[in-house]
PDB file of C-alpha atoms and ligand atoms in Angstrom:
ATOM      1  CA  UNK A1445       1.540  22.173  -7.185  1.00  0.00           C
ATOM      2  CA  UNK A1446       3.873  19.999  -9.211  1.00  0.00           C
ATOM      3  CA  UNK A1447       6.931  22.045  -8.309  1.00  0.00           C
ATOM      4  CA  UNK A1448       6.201  21.313  -4.653  1.00  0.00           C
ATOM      5  CA  UNK A1449       6.337  17.577  -5.292  1.00  0.00           C
ATOM      6  CA  UNK A1450       9.418  17.450  -7.488  1.00  0.00           C
ATOM      7  CA  UNK A1451      12.413  15.882  -5.744  1.00  0.00           C
ATOM      8  CA  UNK A1452      10.412  14.787  -2.718  1.00  0.00           C
ATOM      9  CA  UNK A1453      11.335  11.202  -1.786  1.00  0.00           C
ATOM     10  CA  UNK A1454       8.637   8.533  -1.520  1.00  0.00           C
ATOM     11  CA  UNK A1455       9.056   4.988  -0.243  1.00  0.00           C
ATOM     12  CA  UNK A1456       6.402   2.629  -1.604  1.00  0.00           C
ATOM     13  CA  UNK A1457       6.031  -0.928  -0.313  1.00  0.00           C
ATOM     14  CA  UNK A1458       4.476  -3.505  -2.620  1.00  0.00           C
ATOM     15  CA  UNK A1459       5.693  -1.592  -5.665  1.00  0.00           C
ATOM     16  CA  UNK A1460       6.066  -4.693  -7.875  1.00  0.00           C
ATOM     17  CA  UNK A1461       2.372  -5.001  -8.712  1.00  0.00           C
ATOM     18  CA  UNK A1462      -1.092  -3.474  -8.623  1.00  0.00           C
ATOM     19  CA  UNK A1463      -1.697  -0.335  -6.593  1.00  0.00           C
ATOM     20  CA  UNK A1464       1.938   0.103  -5.522  1.00  0.00           C
ATOM     21  CA  UNK A1465       3.274  -0.133  -9.070  1.00  0.00           C
ATOM     22  CA  UNK A1466       0.595   2.245 -10.406  1.00  0.00           C
ATOM     23  CA  UNK A1467       1.469   4.711  -7.632  1.00  0.00           C
ATOM     24  CA  UNK A1468       5.143   4.526  -8.589  1.00  0.00           C
ATOM     25  CA  UNK A1469       4.228   5.398 -12.193  1.00  0.00           C
ATOM     26  CA  UNK A1470       1.988   8.283 -11.072  1.00  0.00           C
ATOM     27  CA  UNK A1471       4.612   9.695  -8.693  1.00  0.00           C
ATOM     28  CA  UNK A1472       7.339   9.422 -11.358  1.00  0.00           C
ATOM     29  CA  UNK A1473       5.278  11.632 -13.693  1.00  0.00           C
ATOM     30  CA  UNK A1474       5.544  14.383 -11.070  1.00  0.00           C
ATOM     31  CA  UNK A1475       9.269  14.001 -10.487  1.00  0.00           C
ATOM     32  CA  UNK A1476       8.953  12.390  -7.055  1.00  0.00           C
ATOM     33  CA  UNK A1477      12.101  10.366  -6.266  1.00  0.00           C
ATOM     34  CA  UNK A1478      11.214   6.746  -5.615  1.00  0.00           C
ATOM     35  CA  UNK A1479      12.299   4.015  -3.248  1.00  0.00           C
ATOM     36  CA  UNK A1480      10.495   0.958  -4.577  1.00  0.00           C
ATOM     37  CA  UNK A1481      10.151  -2.089  -2.330  1.00  0.00           C
ATOM     38  CA  UNK A1482       9.094  -5.681  -2.897  1.00  0.00           C
ATOM     39  CA  UNK A1483      10.350  -9.254  -2.893  1.00  0.00           C
ATOM     40  CA  UNK A1484      10.475  -9.820  -6.673  1.00  0.00           C
ATOM     41  CA  UNK A1485      13.785  -8.236  -7.710  1.00  0.00           C
ATOM     42  CA  UNK A1486      13.249  -8.813 -11.441  1.00  0.00           C
ATOM     43  CA  UNK A1487      10.084  -6.766 -11.342  1.00  0.00           C
ATOM     44  CA  UNK A1488      11.761  -4.052  -9.291  1.00  0.00           C
ATOM     45  CA  UNK A1489      14.497  -3.887 -11.948  1.00  0.00           C
ATOM     46  CA  UNK A1490      11.970  -3.659 -14.784  1.00  0.00           C
ATOM     47  CA  UNK A1491      10.021  -0.860 -13.082  1.00  0.00           C
ATOM     48  CA  UNK A1492      13.225   0.990 -12.237  1.00  0.00           C
ATOM     49  CA  UNK A1493      14.332   0.776 -15.888  1.00  0.00           C
ATOM     50  CA  UNK A1494      11.010   2.213 -17.021  1.00  0.00           C
ATOM     51  CA  UNK A1495      10.787   5.032 -14.480  1.00  0.00           C
ATOM     52  CA  UNK A1496      14.354   6.250 -14.202  1.00  0.00           C
ATOM     53  CA  UNK A1497      13.834   8.221 -17.410  1.00  0.00           C
ATOM     54  CA  UNK A1498      11.459  10.385 -15.361  1.00  0.00           C
ATOM     55  CA  UNK A1499      12.971  10.421 -11.888  1.00  0.00           C
ATOM     56  CA  UNK A1500      15.629   8.904  -9.628  1.00  0.00           C
ATOM     57  CA  UNK A1501      14.757   5.387  -8.496  1.00  0.00           C
ATOM     58  CA  UNK A1502      16.253   3.148  -5.819  1.00  0.00           C
ATOM     59  CA  UNK A1503      15.002  -0.390  -5.151  1.00  0.00           C
ATOM     60  CA  UNK A1504      14.896  -2.328  -1.890  1.00  0.00           C
ATOM     61  CA  UNK A1505      14.255  -6.053  -1.762  1.00  0.00           C
ATOM     62  CA  UNK A1506      12.839  -7.272   1.534  1.00  0.00           C
ATOM     63  CA  UNK A1507       9.943  -9.203   2.976  1.00  0.00           C
ATOM     64  CA  UNK A1508       8.038  -6.825   5.275  1.00  0.00           C
ATOM     65  CA  UNK A1509       7.649  -9.730   7.746  1.00  0.00           C
ATOM     66  CA  UNK A1510      11.396  -9.811   8.378  1.00  0.00           C
ATOM     67  CA  UNK A1511      12.069  -6.977  10.811  1.00  0.00           C
ATOM     68  CA  UNK A1512      15.877  -7.235  10.614  1.00  0.00           C
ATOM     69  CA  UNK A1513      15.772  -6.932   6.816  1.00  0.00           C
ATOM     70  CA  UNK A1514      13.293  -4.034   6.980  1.00  0.00           C
ATOM     71  CA  UNK A1515      15.490  -2.027   9.364  1.00  0.00           C
ATOM     72  CA  UNK A1516      18.729  -2.909   7.572  1.00  0.00           C
ATOM     73  CA  UNK A1517      17.352  -1.828   4.178  1.00  0.00           C
ATOM     74  CA  UNK A1518      15.864   1.450   5.393  1.00  0.00           C
ATOM     75  CA  UNK A1519      18.768   2.362   7.678  1.00  0.00           C
ATOM     76  CA  UNK A1520      21.275   1.850   4.851  1.00  0.00           C
ATOM     77  CA  UNK A1521      19.676   3.899   2.097  1.00  0.00           C
ATOM     78  CA  UNK A1522      22.041   5.945  -0.089  1.00  0.00           C
ATOM     79  CA  UNK A1523      22.489   9.523   1.099  1.00  0.00           C
ATOM     80  CA  UNK A1524      20.225  11.048  -1.584  1.00  0.00           C
ATOM     81  CA  UNK A1525      17.304   8.802  -0.556  1.00  0.00           C
ATOM     82  CA  UNK A1526      17.751   8.965   3.227  1.00  0.00           C
ATOM     83  CA  UNK A1527      15.200  11.712   3.831  1.00  0.00           C
ATOM     84  CA  UNK A1528      11.844  10.070   3.169  1.00  0.00           C
ATOM     85  CA  UNK A1529       9.061  12.632   2.756  1.00  0.00           C
ATOM     86  CA  UNK A1530       6.254  10.240   1.836  1.00  0.00           C
ATOM     87  CA  UNK A1531       5.703   6.667   3.018  1.00  0.00           C
ATOM     88  CA  UNK A1532       3.103   4.567   1.205  1.00  0.00           C
ATOM     89  CA  UNK A1533       2.458   1.428   3.268  1.00  0.00           C
ATOM     90  CA  UNK A1534       0.808  -0.647   0.564  1.00  0.00           C
ATOM     91  CA  UNK A1535       2.335  -4.166   0.695  1.00  0.00           C
ATOM     92  CA  UNK A1536      -0.309  -6.688   1.609  1.00  0.00           C
ATOM     93  CA  UNK A1537      -2.796  -9.228   0.381  1.00  0.00           C
ATOM     94  CA  UNK A1538      -5.658 -11.471   1.362  1.00  0.00           C
ATOM     95  CA  UNK A1539      -4.741 -15.141   1.740  1.00  0.00           C
ATOM     96  CA  UNK A1540      -7.758 -17.437   1.447  1.00  0.00           C
ATOM     97  CA  UNK A1541     -11.506 -16.845   1.740  1.00  0.00           C
ATOM     98  CA  UNK A1542     -12.815 -19.390   4.230  1.00  0.00           C
ATOM     99  CA  UNK A1543     -15.310 -19.486   7.066  1.00  0.00           C
ATOM    100  CA  UNK A1544     -13.496 -19.021  10.349  1.00  0.00           C
ATOM    101  CA  UNK A1545     -13.909 -22.676  11.339  1.00  0.00           C
ATOM    102  CA  UNK A1546     -12.075 -23.773   8.169  1.00  0.00           C
ATOM    103  CA  UNK A1547      -9.399 -21.073   8.170  1.00  0.00           C
ATOM    104  CA  UNK A1548      -5.803 -22.011   7.424  1.00  0.00           C
ATOM    105  CA  UNK A1549      -3.326 -21.035  10.132  1.00  0.00           C
ATOM    106  CA  UNK A1550      -0.621 -20.170   7.596  1.00  0.00           C
ATOM    107  CA  UNK A1551      -3.058 -17.833   5.818  1.00  0.00           C
ATOM    108  CA  UNK A1552      -3.907 -16.144   9.112  1.00  0.00           C
ATOM    109  CA  UNK A1553      -0.215 -15.719   9.953  1.00  0.00           C
ATOM    110  CA  UNK A1554       0.508 -14.301   6.505  1.00  0.00           C
ATOM    111  CA  UNK A1555      -2.273 -11.697   6.676  1.00  0.00           C
ATOM    112  CA  UNK A1556      -1.520 -10.513  10.198  1.00  0.00           C
ATOM    113  CA  UNK A1557       2.259 -10.633   9.733  1.00  0.00           C
ATOM    114  CA  UNK A1558       2.288  -8.813   6.375  1.00  0.00           C
ATOM    115  CA  UNK A1559      -0.717  -6.479   6.476  1.00  0.00           C
ATOM    116  CA  UNK A1560      -0.350  -5.387  10.107  1.00  0.00           C
ATOM    117  CA  UNK A1561       3.081  -6.194  11.545  1.00  0.00           C
ATOM    118  CA  UNK A1562       4.914  -5.507   8.278  1.00  0.00           C
ATOM    119  CA  UNK A1563       3.271  -2.090   8.056  1.00  0.00           C
ATOM    120  CA  UNK A1564       4.340  -1.406  11.641  1.00  0.00           C
ATOM    121  CA  UNK A1565       7.969  -2.472  11.047  1.00  0.00           C
ATOM    122  CA  UNK A1566       8.333  -0.269   7.966  1.00  0.00           C
ATOM    123  CA  UNK A1567       6.697   2.659   9.769  1.00  0.00           C
ATOM    124  CA  UNK A1568       8.929   2.226  12.823  1.00  0.00           C
ATOM    125  CA  UNK A1569      11.997   2.293  10.566  1.00  0.00           C
ATOM    126  CA  UNK A1570      10.885   5.454   8.734  1.00  0.00           C
ATOM    127  CA  UNK A1571       9.193   7.555  11.433  1.00  0.00           C
ATOM    128  CA  UNK A1572      12.283   8.659  13.467  1.00  0.00           C
ATOM    129  CA  UNK A1573      13.658  10.818  10.650  1.00  0.00           C
ATOM    130  CA  UNK A1574      10.193  12.313  10.137  1.00  0.00           C
ATOM    131  CA  UNK A1575       9.736  13.208  13.811  1.00  0.00           C
ATOM    132  CA  UNK A1576      13.259  14.670  13.838  1.00  0.00           C
ATOM    133  CA  UNK A1577      12.466  16.903  10.856  1.00  0.00           C
ATOM    134  CA  UNK A1578       8.909  17.528  12.075  1.00  0.00           C
ATOM    135  CA  UNK A1579       7.592  16.778   8.622  1.00  0.00           C
ATOM    136  CA  UNK A1580       6.359  13.834   6.584  1.00  0.00           C
ATOM    137  CA  UNK A1581       3.324  12.107   5.132  1.00  0.00           C
ATOM    138  CA  UNK A1582       2.300   8.499   5.762  1.00  0.00           C
ATOM    139  CA  UNK A1583      -0.448   6.857   3.730  1.00  0.00           C
ATOM    140  CA  UNK A1584      -1.581   3.389   4.734  1.00  0.00           C
ATOM    141  CA  UNK A1585      -3.509   1.377   2.173  1.00  0.00           C
ATOM    142  CA  UNK A1586      -6.352  -0.152   4.134  1.00  0.00           C
ATOM    143  CA  UNK A1587      -9.466  -1.461   2.437  1.00  0.00           C
ATOM    144  CA  UNK A1588     -13.235  -1.287   2.499  1.00  0.00           C
ATOM    145  CA  UNK A1589     -12.623  -4.541   4.415  1.00  0.00           C
ATOM    146  CA  UNK A1590     -11.261  -2.295   7.163  1.00  0.00           C
ATOM    147  CA  UNK A1591     -14.632  -0.593   7.411  1.00  0.00           C
ATOM    148  CA  UNK A1592     -17.004  -3.527   6.970  1.00  0.00           C
ATOM    149  CA  UNK A1593     -16.763  -7.265   7.673  1.00  0.00           C
ATOM    150  CA  UNK A1594     -18.118  -9.682   5.044  1.00  0.00           C
ATOM    151  CA  UNK A1595     -18.748 -13.439   5.024  1.00  0.00           C
ATOM    152  CA  UNK A1596     -15.495 -15.452   5.026  1.00  0.00           C
ATOM    153  CA  UNK A1597     -13.508 -12.217   5.208  1.00  0.00           C
ATOM    154  CA  UNK A1598     -12.852 -12.690   8.962  1.00  0.00           C
ATOM    155  CA  UNK A1599      -9.046 -12.443   9.357  1.00  0.00           C
ATOM    156  CA  UNK A1600      -8.412 -10.307   6.260  1.00  0.00           C
ATOM    157  CA  UNK A1601     -11.076  -7.881   7.502  1.00  0.00           C
ATOM    158  CA  UNK A1602      -9.484  -7.958  10.972  1.00  0.00           C
ATOM    159  CA  UNK A1603      -6.086  -7.123   9.469  1.00  0.00           C
ATOM    160  CA  UNK A1604      -7.543  -4.172   7.567  1.00  0.00           C
ATOM    161  CA  UNK A1605      -9.565  -2.951  10.571  1.00  0.00           C
ATOM    162  CA  UNK A1606      -6.197  -2.987  12.351  1.00  0.00           C
ATOM    163  CA  UNK A1607      -4.678  -0.885   9.560  1.00  0.00           C
ATOM    164  CA  UNK A1608      -7.431   1.714  10.004  1.00  0.00           C
ATOM    165  CA  UNK A1609      -6.960   1.710  13.796  1.00  0.00           C
ATOM    166  CA  UNK A1610      -3.164   1.949  13.520  1.00  0.00           C
ATOM    167  CA  UNK A1611      -3.592   4.826  11.060  1.00  0.00           C
ATOM    168  CA  UNK A1612      -5.849   6.732  13.444  1.00  0.00           C
ATOM    169  CA  UNK A1613      -3.418   6.062  16.301  1.00  0.00           C
ATOM    170  CA  UNK A1614      -0.460   7.234  14.227  1.00  0.00           C
ATOM    171  CA  UNK A1615      -2.286  10.427  13.281  1.00  0.00           C
ATOM    172  CA  UNK A1616      -2.913  11.203  16.941  1.00  0.00           C
ATOM    173  CA  UNK A1617       0.601  10.364  18.167  1.00  0.00           C
ATOM    174  CA  UNK A1618       2.384  12.097  15.290  1.00  0.00           C
ATOM    175  CA  UNK A1619       0.192  15.198  15.472  1.00  0.00           C
ATOM    176  CA  UNK A1620       2.713  17.132  17.629  1.00  0.00           C
ATOM    177  CA  UNK A1621       5.304  16.614  14.883  1.00  0.00           C
ATOM    178  CA  UNK A1622       3.191  17.987  12.029  1.00  0.00           C
ATOM    179  CA  UNK A1623       3.234  14.629  10.231  1.00  0.00           C
ATOM    180  CA  UNK A1624       0.228  13.861   8.022  1.00  0.00           C
ATOM    181  CA  UNK A1625      -1.223  10.359   8.371  1.00  0.00           C
ATOM    182  CA  UNK A1626      -4.017   8.905   6.273  1.00  0.00           C
ATOM    183  CA  UNK A1627      -5.665   5.708   5.168  1.00  0.00           C
ATOM    184  CA  UNK A1628      -6.982   5.130   1.673  1.00  0.00           C
ATOM    185  CA  UNK A1629      -9.495   2.327   1.636  1.00  0.00           C
ATOM    186  CA  UNK A1630     -10.573   0.908  -1.720  1.00  0.00           C
ATOM    187  CA  UNK A1631     -13.180  -1.718  -2.509  1.00  0.00           C
ATOM    188  CA  UNK A1632     -12.472  -4.220  -5.284  1.00  0.00           C
ATOM    189  CA  UNK A1633      -9.445  -3.270  -7.400  1.00  0.00           C
ATOM    190  CA  UNK A1634      -8.421  -5.388 -10.388  1.00  0.00           C
ATOM    191  CA  UNK A1635      -4.837  -6.389  -9.570  1.00  0.00           C
ATOM    192  CA  UNK A1636      -3.035  -9.626  -8.685  1.00  0.00           C
ATOM    193  CA  UNK A1637      -4.918  -9.529  -5.369  1.00  0.00           C
ATOM    194  CA  UNK A1638      -7.388 -12.312  -6.246  1.00  0.00           C
ATOM    195  CA  UNK A1639      -4.658 -14.509  -7.766  1.00  0.00           C
ATOM    196  CA  UNK A1640      -2.881 -14.306  -4.416  1.00  0.00           C
ATOM    197  CA  UNK A1641      -6.059 -14.723  -2.343  1.00  0.00           C
ATOM    198  CA  UNK A1642      -7.095 -17.870  -4.255  1.00  0.00           C
ATOM    199  CA  UNK A1643      -3.516 -19.145  -4.739  1.00  0.00           C
ATOM    200  CA  UNK A1644      -3.738 -19.018  -8.524  1.00  0.00           C
ATOM    201  CA  UNK A1645      -6.917 -21.131  -8.688  1.00  0.00           C
ATOM    202  CA  UNK A1646      -9.365 -20.551 -11.558  1.00  0.00           C
ATOM    203  CA  UNK A1647     -11.943 -18.941  -9.237  1.00  0.00           C
ATOM    204  CA  UNK A1648      -9.665 -15.875  -9.097  1.00  0.00           C
ATOM    205  CA  UNK A1649     -10.542 -15.148 -12.744  1.00  0.00           C
ATOM    206  CA  UNK A1650     -14.169 -14.535 -11.759  1.00  0.00           C
ATOM    207  CA  UNK A1651     -13.425 -11.835  -9.225  1.00  0.00           C
ATOM    208  CA  UNK A1652     -13.674  -8.950 -11.687  1.00  0.00           C
ATOM    209  CA  UNK A1653     -16.138 -10.415 -14.186  1.00  0.00           C
ATOM    210  CA  UNK A1654     -19.446  -8.719 -15.053  1.00  0.00           C
ATOM    211  CA  UNK A1655     -18.540  -5.256 -13.785  1.00  0.00           C
ATOM    212  CA  UNK A1656     -15.826  -2.649 -14.087  1.00  0.00           C
ATOM    213  CA  UNK A1657     -13.789  -2.851 -10.901  1.00  0.00           C
ATOM    214  CA  UNK A1658     -11.510  -0.049  -9.774  1.00  0.00           C
ATOM    215  CA  UNK A1659      -8.188  -0.123 -11.609  1.00  0.00           C
ATOM    216  CA  UNK A1660      -4.884   0.284  -9.782  1.00  0.00           C
ATOM    217  CA  UNK A1661      -4.460   3.641 -11.558  1.00  0.00           C
ATOM    218  CA  UNK A1662      -7.733   4.913 -10.033  1.00  0.00           C
ATOM    219  CA  UNK A1663      -6.318   4.355  -6.562  1.00  0.00           C
ATOM    220  CA  UNK A1664      -2.940   5.822  -7.561  1.00  0.00           C
ATOM    221  CA  UNK A1665      -4.744   8.997  -8.710  1.00  0.00           C
ATOM    222  CA  UNK A1666      -6.298   9.403  -5.272  1.00  0.00           C
ATOM    223  CA  UNK A1667      -2.997   8.703  -3.535  1.00  0.00           C
ATOM    224  CA  UNK A1668      -1.290  11.380  -5.640  1.00  0.00           C
ATOM    225  CA  UNK A1669      -4.148  13.800  -4.965  1.00  0.00           C
ATOM    226  CA  UNK A1670      -3.678  13.214  -1.238  1.00  0.00           C
ATOM    227  CA  UNK A1671       0.097  13.710  -1.252  1.00  0.00           C
ATOM    228  CA  UNK A1672      -0.057  16.811  -3.427  1.00  0.00           C
ATOM    229  CA  UNK A1673      -2.427  18.851  -1.206  1.00  0.00           C
ATOM    230  CA  UNK A1674      -1.072  22.024   0.416  1.00  0.00           C
ATOM    231  CA  UNK A1675       0.869  21.670   3.671  1.00  0.00           C
ATOM    232  CA  UNK A1676      -2.143  22.516   5.850  1.00  0.00           C
ATOM    233  CA  UNK A1677      -4.467  19.901   4.260  1.00  0.00           C
ATOM    234  CA  UNK A1678      -4.559  16.218   5.271  1.00  0.00           C
ATOM    235  CA  UNK A1679      -6.953  13.897   3.425  1.00  0.00           C
ATOM    236  CA  UNK A1680      -7.270  11.671   6.490  1.00  0.00           C
ATOM    237  CA  UNK A1681      -9.514   8.795   5.427  1.00  0.00           C
ATOM    238  CA  UNK A1682     -10.841   7.821   2.015  1.00  0.00           C
ATOM    239  CA  UNK A1683     -13.352   5.079   1.185  1.00  0.00           C
ATOM    240  CA  UNK A1684     -13.532   4.474  -2.566  1.00  0.00           C
ATOM    241  CA  UNK A1685     -15.545   2.010  -4.638  1.00  0.00           C
ATOM    242  CA  UNK A1686     -16.134   1.424  -8.316  1.00  0.00           C
ATOM    243  CA  UNK A1687     -19.580   2.631  -9.366  1.00  0.00           C
ATOM    244  CA  UNK A1688     -20.884  -0.943  -9.554  1.00  0.00           C
ATOM    245  CA  UNK A1689     -20.012  -1.630  -5.907  1.00  0.00           C
ATOM    246  CA  UNK A1690     -22.155  -0.335  -3.041  1.00  0.00           C
ATOM    247  CA  UNK A1691     -20.688  -2.433  -0.211  1.00  0.00           C
ATOM    248  CA  UNK A1692     -18.587  -5.545   0.289  1.00  0.00           C
ATOM    249  CA  UNK A1693     -21.439  -7.794  -0.766  1.00  0.00           C
ATOM    250  CA  UNK A1694     -23.489  -5.593  -3.121  1.00  0.00           C
ATOM    251  CA  UNK A1695     -21.994  -5.421  -6.589  1.00  0.00           C
ATOM    252  CA  UNK A1696     -24.117  -4.791  -9.672  1.00  0.00           C
ATOM    253  CA  UNK A1697     -22.926  -7.399 -12.176  1.00  0.00           C
ATOM    254  CA  UNK A1698     -23.988  -8.053 -15.730  1.00  0.00           C
ATOM    255  CA  UNK A1699     -23.134 -11.661 -16.472  1.00  0.00           C
TER     256      UNK A1699
HETATM  257  P1  NDP B1451      -1.080  -7.106  -5.604  1.00  0.00           P
HETATM  258  O1  NDP B1451      -1.084  -8.548  -5.252  1.00  0.00           O
HETATM  259  O2  NDP B1451      -1.190  -6.742  -7.043  1.00  0.00           O
HETATM  260  O3  NDP B1451       0.198  -6.394  -4.964  1.00  0.00           O
HETATM  261  C1  NDP B1451       0.624  -6.700  -3.676  1.00  0.00           C
HETATM  262  C2  NDP B1451       2.003  -6.121  -3.457  1.00  0.00           C
HETATM  263  O4  NDP B1451       2.397  -6.382  -2.091  1.00  0.00           O
HETATM  264  C3  NDP B1451       3.050  -6.715  -4.361  1.00  0.00           C
HETATM  265  O5  NDP B1451       3.865  -5.698  -4.866  1.00  0.00           O
HETATM  266  C4  NDP B1451       3.839  -7.630  -3.448  1.00  0.00           C
HETATM  267  O6  NDP B1451       5.202  -7.635  -3.838  1.00  0.00           O
HETATM  268  C5  NDP B1451       3.700  -6.926  -2.095  1.00  0.00           C
HETATM  269  N1  NDP B1451       3.854  -7.856  -0.994  1.00  0.00           N
HETATM  270  C6  NDP B1451       3.021  -8.873  -0.660  1.00  0.00           C
HETATM  271  N2  NDP B1451       3.506  -9.561   0.376  1.00  0.00           N
HETATM  272  C7  NDP B1451       4.690  -8.978   0.710  1.00  0.00           C
HETATM  273  C8  NDP B1451       5.674  -9.237   1.684  1.00  0.00           C
HETATM  274  N3  NDP B1451       5.567 -10.257   2.552  1.00  0.00           N
HETATM  275  N4  NDP B1451       6.760  -8.433   1.753  1.00  0.00           N
HETATM  276  C9  NDP B1451       6.895  -7.407   0.880  1.00  0.00           C
HETATM  277  N5  NDP B1451       6.002  -7.112  -0.073  1.00  0.00           N
HETATM  278  C10 NDP B1451       4.908  -7.884  -0.155  1.00  0.00           C
HETATM  279  O7  NDP B1451      -2.304  -6.473  -4.782  1.00  0.00           O
HETATM  280  P2  NDP B1451      -2.887  -4.981  -4.675  1.00  0.00           P
HETATM  281  O8  NDP B1451      -2.102  -4.017  -5.438  1.00  0.00           O
HETATM  282  O9  NDP B1451      -4.329  -5.088  -4.929  1.00  0.00           O
HETATM  283  O10 NDP B1451      -2.715  -4.762  -3.106  1.00  0.00           O
HETATM  284  C11 NDP B1451      -2.016  -3.670  -2.553  1.00  0.00           C
HETATM  285  C12 NDP B1451      -2.675  -3.290  -1.236  1.00  0.00           C
HETATM  286  O11 NDP B1451      -4.007  -2.869  -1.501  1.00  0.00           O
HETATM  287  C13 NDP B1451      -2.786  -4.430  -0.221  1.00  0.00           C
HETATM  288  O12 NDP B1451      -2.500  -3.928   1.058  1.00  0.00           O
HETATM  289  C14 NDP B1451      -4.249  -4.847  -0.336  1.00  0.00           C
HETATM  290  O13 NDP B1451      -4.713  -5.439   0.856  1.00  0.00           O
HETATM  291  C15 NDP B1451      -4.889  -3.508  -0.605  1.00  0.00           C
HETATM  292  N6  NDP B1451      -6.203  -3.556  -1.209  1.00  0.00           N
HETATM  293  C16 NDP B1451      -6.433  -4.241  -2.371  1.00  0.00           C
HETATM  294  C17 NDP B1451      -7.702  -4.273  -2.909  1.00  0.00           C
HETATM  295  C18 NDP B1451      -8.026  -5.062  -4.141  1.00  0.00           C
HETATM  296  O14 NDP B1451      -9.224  -5.384  -4.341  1.00  0.00           O
HETATM  297  N7  NDP B1451      -7.060  -5.375  -4.997  1.00  0.00           N
HETATM  298  C19 NDP B1451      -8.814  -3.529  -2.293  1.00  0.00           C
HETATM  299  C20 NDP B1451      -8.456  -2.849  -1.072  1.00  0.00           C
HETATM  300  C21 NDP B1451      -7.209  -2.848  -0.586  1.00  0.00           C
HETATM  301  P3  NDP B1451       6.160  -8.919  -3.881  1.00  0.00           P
HETATM  302  O15 NDP B1451       5.288 -10.127  -4.097  1.00  0.00           O
HETATM  303  O16 NDP B1451       7.100  -8.633  -4.995  1.00  0.00           O
HETATM  304  O17 NDP B1451       6.823  -8.899  -2.555  1.00  0.00           O
HETATM  305  C1  8X3 B1452      -9.829  -5.908  -0.974  1.00  0.00           C
HETATM  306  C2  8X3 B1452     -11.295  -5.703  -1.155  1.00  0.00           C
HETATM  307  O1  8X3 B1452     -13.585  -6.743  -0.756  1.00  0.00           O
HETATM  308  O2  8X3 B1452     -11.789  -8.244  -1.435  1.00  0.00           O
HETATM  309  O3  8X3 B1452      -9.368  -5.357   0.202  1.00  0.00           O
HETATM  310  O4  8X3 B1452     -11.852  -7.333   0.781  1.00  0.00           O
HETATM  311  S1  8X3 B1452     -12.153  -7.079  -0.614  1.00  0.00           S
END
């Protein structure tokens, strides 16, 4: 299995933190060449330094909301990274947790622009070389929030429902080209997600208290499992929770 993965090229968005960074580490172990994307260049440099002992690494610094930057970066990759075999659309976050009547317009813009439109821009930039080669694998990181709406989740849940719908649409439209498309949809994962959602406020520290949430590495394991299946197997849609979580609102906590 591992020989099949070695020297494949993966582009991971949101590789500076959490699930994206853990996936970069997991892929590097298997010799997958990495294009790591994010806005924080210092972090990209640090991760590149750590992983280039295991594999070749190229970094791209862009905001997925900026379509010109997305296309420029992906269209100008060095020759040895131009053929992208695996795309992990992971960049995204929740911004705020408010009832709809109190929602902040900037938060709504951020979630729809990053989680949905950003994913579309990156996909649009990568897909042509996959359709041309009639090969490729796209994994979109959705969420349990893309399967179930919870109180105050409104626009974040809408953005992740959109990710699931876009994934299903991509799988249908790219079917004639033999391209695998999947969504991996985790429940609570202990990353910087809650710091971003609550804008660094103290409440973010409570998000993972009293239970063992999924770790970024748990999700990275599943992503690697999905990408390393034989050519005829597509793990199309995964919903994963930590054992303590049964649904968006039911979490067994010991406080
Ligand atoms: P983190 O906050 O730890 O990581 C988010 C990543 O997205 C960072 O690398 C960040 O990089 C990148 N990112 C955010 N905004 C932009 C942007 N505008 N342009 C480019 N990159 C951006 O969170 P997670 O690892 O938890 O989140 C990763 C994905 O997993 C998201 O799509 C999230 O919705 C999803 N998810 C998370 C869950 C959780 O409970 N943590 C559960 C289910 C799904 P940088 O700031 O450097 O640009
Ligand atoms: C992240 C999980 O439950 O905070 O997508 O929406 S949740």
